[in-house]
């Protein structure tokens, strides 16, 4: 009888150890999967949400449109050759409108408007961790239309910055040119 109780106790200990091991393994796998597949919400940068280049930066050359972030998120991607580094992927849905101060809509017509982005990664308390520039190529957009932009930033980020990032702010870098045929 003692031998049977001892055998049952050993079996229970083994089963309990296997269950604990399975729970720990599942938690680690879930955490790694979550970290590698989480999207971080993007907000407009409260400290200067727009920078201007080209004819927008010349006085009275081109009116500057208002940019409106409809939806935005960033994701840390493991597609870099550098160990311990990640890339920042983004997906933004952005609208643009004529400036509320601008009454004459024909002033926008002769210009080709373009945008590119930079992102400020912030921690859970809102303190900036790192500024990441998006691709240097500009994307063309039309006034009074909504556009979706999706790309990967060229510069790598350390995993420590990515792990501590709780949010991101977007800064629009706008440019306008006057094509010869307009």
mmCIF file of C-alpha atoms in Angstrom:
data_model
loop_
_atom_site.group_PDB
_atom_site.id
_atom_site.type_symbol
_atom_site.label_atom_id
_atom_site.label_comp_id
_atom_site.label_asym_id
_atom_site.label_seq_id
_atom_site.Cartn_x
_atom_site.Cartn_y
_atom_site.Cartn_z
ATOM 1 C CA UNK A 1 0.000 0.000 0.000
ATOM 2 C CA UNK A 2 2.810 2.437 0.820
ATOM 3 C CA UNK A 3 4.427 1.706 -2.532
ATOM 4 C CA UNK A 4 1.162 2.547 -4.370
ATOM 5 C CA UNK A 5 0.796 5.887 -2.537
ATOM 6 C CA UNK A 6 4.415 6.732 -3.299
ATOM 7 C CA UNK A 7 3.878 5.949 -6.986
ATOM 8 C CA UNK A 8 0.735 8.157 -7.111
ATOM 9 C CA UNK A 9 2.595 11.033 -5.390
ATOM 10 C CA UNK A 10 5.485 10.838 -7.874
ATOM 11 C CA UNK A 11 2.997 10.799 -10.770
ATOM 12 C CA UNK A 12 1.211 13.875 -9.377
ATOM 13 C CA UNK A 13 4.521 15.752 -8.979
ATOM 14 C CA UNK A 14 5.527 14.912 -12.557
ATOM 15 C CA UNK A 15 2.141 16.029 -13.918
ATOM 16 C CA UNK A 16 2.268 19.264 -11.892
ATOM 17 C CA UNK A 17 5.808 20.000 -13.141
ATOM 18 C CA UNK A 18 4.741 19.370 -16.744
ATOM 19 C CA UNK A 19 1.730 21.676 -16.342
ATOM 20 C CA UNK A 20 3.868 24.448 -14.836
ATOM 21 C CA UNK A 21 6.400 23.999 -17.637
ATOM 22 C CA UNK A 22 3.633 24.176 -20.266
ATOM 23 C CA UNK A 23 2.184 27.357 -18.734
ATOM 24 C CA UNK A 24 5.609 29.044 -18.634
ATOM 25 C CA UNK A 25 6.428 27.969 -22.200
ATOM 26 C CA UNK A 26 3.034 29.194 -23.429
ATOM 27 C CA UNK A 27 3.494 32.527 -21.672
ATOM 28 C CA UNK A 28 6.953 33.075 -23.166
ATOM 29 C CA UNK A 29 5.782 32.147 -26.660
ATOM 30 C CA UNK A 30 2.730 34.404 -26.283
ATOM 31 C CA UNK A 31 4.867 37.304 -25.096
ATOM 32 C CA UNK A 32 7.373 36.925 -27.955
ATOM 33 C CA UNK A 33 4.542 36.647 -30.491
ATOM 34 C CA UNK A 34 2.758 39.684 -29.028
ATOM 35 C CA UNK A 35 5.920 41.816 -28.999
ATOM 36 C CA UNK A 36 6.753 40.955 -32.581
ATOM 37 C CA UNK A 37 3.203 41.520 -33.856
ATOM 38 C CA UNK A 38 2.010 44.505 -31.864
ATOM 39 C CA UNK A 39 1.005 47.764 -33.489
ATOM 40 C CA UNK A 40 1.649 51.021 -31.646
ATOM 41 C CA UNK A 41 -0.847 53.848 -32.132
ATOM 42 C CA UNK A 42 0.441 57.001 -33.833
ATOM 43 C CA UNK A 43 -0.720 60.500 -32.879
ATOM 44 C CA UNK A 44 0.069 63.881 -34.380
ATOM 45 C CA UNK A 45 3.123 65.467 -32.786
ATOM 46 C CA UNK A 46 1.977 68.174 -30.348
ATOM 47 C CA UNK A 47 5.342 69.956 -30.705
ATOM 48 C CA UNK A 48 5.321 71.049 -34.307
ATOM 49 C CA UNK A 49 3.443 68.525 -36.379
ATOM 50 C CA UNK A 50 4.565 69.899 -39.745
ATOM 51 C CA UNK A 51 7.831 70.942 -41.361
ATOM 52 C CA UNK A 52 7.923 72.656 -44.734
ATOM 53 C CA UNK A 53 10.354 72.473 -47.648
ATOM 54 C CA UNK A 54 10.493 73.654 -51.246
ATOM 55 C CA UNK A 55 8.132 76.411 -52.364
ATOM 56 C CA UNK A 56 6.098 76.049 -49.170
ATOM 57 C CA UNK A 57 9.029 77.510 -47.256
ATOM 58 C CA UNK A 58 9.213 80.595 -49.486
ATOM 59 C CA UNK A 59 6.980 83.432 -48.385
ATOM 60 C CA UNK A 60 3.752 83.678 -50.409
ATOM 61 C CA UNK A 61 4.885 80.977 -52.855
ATOM 62 C CA UNK A 62 2.495 78.097 -52.100
ATOM 63 C CA UNK A 63 -0.283 77.857 -49.527
ATOM 64 C CA UNK A 64 0.334 75.206 -46.872
ATOM 65 C CA UNK A 65 -2.485 72.639 -46.525
ATOM 66 C CA UNK A 66 -3.744 71.316 -43.208
ATOM 67 C CA UNK A 67 -2.835 67.660 -42.650
ATOM 68 C CA UNK A 68 -5.238 65.482 -40.640
ATOM 69 C CA UNK A 69 -4.226 62.091 -39.257
ATOM 70 C CA UNK A 70 -7.271 59.842 -39.628
ATOM 71 C CA UNK A 71 -5.561 56.661 -38.428
ATOM 72 C CA UNK A 72 -1.966 55.709 -37.793
ATOM 73 C CA UNK A 73 0.067 52.882 -36.374
ATOM 74 C CA UNK A 74 3.653 51.677 -36.371
ATOM 75 C CA UNK A 75 5.080 48.199 -35.957
ATOM 76 C CA UNK A 76 8.545 46.922 -35.121
ATOM 77 C CA UNK A 77 9.760 44.539 -37.811
ATOM 78 C CA UNK A 78 12.547 41.983 -37.563
ATOM 79 C CA UNK A 79 13.795 42.343 -41.132
ATOM 80 C CA UNK A 80 17.227 43.770 -40.480
ATOM 81 C CA UNK A 81 20.611 42.129 -40.693
ATOM 82 C CA UNK A 82 21.824 43.872 -37.534
ATOM 83 C CA UNK A 83 21.486 41.733 -34.411
ATOM 84 C CA UNK A 84 19.552 43.462 -31.626
ATOM 85 C CA UNK A 85 17.956 45.957 -34.020
ATOM 86 C CA UNK A 86 14.511 46.284 -35.570
ATOM 87 C CA UNK A 87 12.961 48.353 -38.344
ATOM 88 C CA UNK A 88 9.934 50.610 -37.944
ATOM 89 C CA UNK A 89 7.066 49.919 -40.309
ATOM 90 C CA UNK A 90 4.171 52.351 -40.509
ATOM 91 C CA UNK A 91 0.676 52.624 -41.920
ATOM 92 C CA UNK A 92 -0.927 56.061 -41.932
ATOM 93 C CA UNK A 93 -4.237 57.274 -43.283
ATOM 94 C CA UNK A 94 -3.917 61.014 -43.762
ATOM 95 C CA UNK A 95 -6.327 63.604 -45.063
ATOM 96 C CA UNK A 96 -5.433 67.035 -46.352
ATOM 97 C CA UNK A 97 -7.526 70.175 -46.551
ATOM 98 C CA UNK A 98 -7.074 73.722 -47.615
ATOM 99 C CA UNK A 99 -5.928 75.900 -44.792
ATOM 100 C CA UNK A 100 -8.835 77.452 -42.936
ATOM 101 C CA UNK A 101 -7.281 80.893 -43.446
ATOM 102 C CA UNK A 102 -7.108 80.400 -47.220
ATOM 103 C CA UNK A 103 -10.274 81.496 -49.043
ATOM 104 C CA UNK A 104 -9.016 81.300 -52.641
ATOM 105 C CA UNK A 105 -8.887 77.617 -53.634
ATOM 106 C CA UNK A 106 -7.278 78.416 -56.981
ATOM 107 C CA UNK A 107 -3.998 79.190 -55.169
ATOM 108 C CA UNK A 108 -3.538 75.442 -54.568
ATOM 109 C CA UNK A 109 -4.090 74.427 -58.211
ATOM 110 C CA UNK A 110 -0.657 75.218 -59.728
ATOM 111 C CA UNK A 111 1.277 73.209 -57.120
ATOM 112 C CA UNK A 112 2.206 69.557 -56.768
ATOM 113 C CA UNK A 113 2.095 68.712 -53.060
ATOM 114 C CA UNK A 114 4.280 66.024 -51.503
ATOM 115 C CA UNK A 115 4.725 64.577 -48.025
ATOM 116 C CA UNK A 116 7.121 62.356 -46.134
ATOM 117 C CA UNK A 117 7.181 61.468 -42.440
ATOM 118 C CA UNK A 118 9.290 61.257 -39.326
ATOM 119 C CA UNK A 119 8.277 59.539 -36.096
ATOM 120 C CA UNK A 120 9.056 60.270 -32.462
ATOM 121 C CA UNK A 121 8.875 57.124 -30.339
ATOM 122 C CA UNK A 122 7.736 57.848 -26.778
ATOM 123 C CA UNK A 123 7.609 55.818 -23.571
ATOM 124 C CA UNK A 124 4.490 55.174 -21.482
ATOM 125 C CA UNK A 125 4.844 58.579 -19.805
ATOM 126 C CA UNK A 126 5.142 60.439 -23.114
ATOM 127 C CA UNK A 127 8.881 61.150 -22.928
ATOM 128 C CA UNK A 128 10.652 60.981 -26.297
ATOM 129 C CA UNK A 129 12.951 58.002 -26.797
ATOM 130 C CA UNK A 130 14.124 58.427 -30.397
ATOM 131 C CA UNK A 131 13.227 60.246 -33.620
ATOM 132 C CA UNK A 132 13.131 58.015 -36.695
ATOM 133 C CA UNK A 133 13.033 59.478 -40.192
ATOM 134 C CA UNK A 134 10.854 57.756 -42.728
ATOM 135 C CA UNK A 135 12.008 57.186 -46.288
ATOM 136 C CA UNK A 136 13.499 60.317 -47.865
ATOM 137 C CA UNK A 137 11.359 60.028 -50.989
ATOM 138 C CA UNK A 138 8.287 62.232 -50.988
ATOM 139 C CA UNK A 139 4.800 60.844 -51.648
ATOM 140 C CA UNK A 140 2.479 62.954 -53.839
ATOM 141 C CA UNK A 141 -0.941 63.830 -52.432
ATOM 142 C CA UNK A 142 -3.972 65.810 -53.518
ATOM 143 C CA UNK A 143 -5.725 68.436 -51.425
ATOM 144 C CA UNK A 144 -9.147 67.401 -50.035
ATOM 145 C CA UNK A 145 -8.453 63.688 -50.422
ATOM 146 C CA UNK A 146 -7.500 60.948 -47.971
ATOM 147 C CA UNK A 147 -4.438 58.823 -48.678
ATOM 148 C CA UNK A 148 -2.980 55.727 -47.027
ATOM 149 C CA UNK A 149 0.793 55.471 -46.761
ATOM 150 C CA UNK A 150 2.589 52.275 -45.789
ATOM 151 C CA UNK A 151 6.345 51.803 -45.757
ATOM 152 C CA UNK A 152 9.372 50.857 -43.639
ATOM 153 C CA UNK A 153 11.774 53.412 -42.188
ATOM 154 C CA UNK A 154 15.337 52.903 -43.460
ATOM 155 C CA UNK A 155 17.176 53.286 -40.128
ATOM 156 C CA UNK A 156 17.313 50.511 -37.542
ATOM 157 C CA UNK A 157 16.143 50.876 -33.922
ATOM 158 C CA UNK A 158 17.580 49.005 -30.944
ATOM 159 C CA UNK A 159 15.332 46.408 -29.346
ATOM 160 C CA UNK A 160 15.591 48.339 -26.065
ATOM 161 C CA UNK A 161 13.966 51.416 -27.647
ATOM 162 C CA UNK A 162 11.305 49.227 -29.270
ATOM 163 C CA UNK A 163 10.527 47.439 -25.990
ATOM 164 C CA UNK A 164 10.094 50.741 -24.144
ATOM 165 C CA UNK A 165 8.010 52.427 -26.862
ATOM 166 C CA UNK A 166 4.401 52.888 -25.862
ATOM 167 C CA UNK A 167 3.419 55.354 -28.574
ATOM 168 C CA UNK A 168 4.602 57.378 -31.524
ATOM 169 C CA UNK A 169 4.085 60.891 -32.848
ATOM 170 C CA UNK A 170 4.162 61.663 -36.548
ATOM 171 C CA UNK A 171 5.638 64.807 -38.066
ATOM 172 C CA UNK A 172 4.655 65.669 -41.638
ATOM 173 C CA UNK A 173 7.420 67.025 -43.842
ATOM 174 C CA UNK A 174 5.642 68.848 -46.654
ATOM 175 C CA UNK A 175 6.908 70.151 -49.939
ATOM 176 C CA UNK A 176 5.328 71.817 -52.938
ATOM 177 C CA UNK A 177 6.668 72.323 -56.419
ATOM 178 C CA UNK A 178 5.289 74.149 -59.400
ATOM 179 C CA UNK A 179 5.603 71.851 -62.421
ATOM 180 C CA UNK A 180 6.403 73.481 -65.731
ATOM 181 C CA UNK A 181 3.144 72.312 -67.339
ATOM 182 C CA UNK A 182 0.812 73.845 -64.718
#
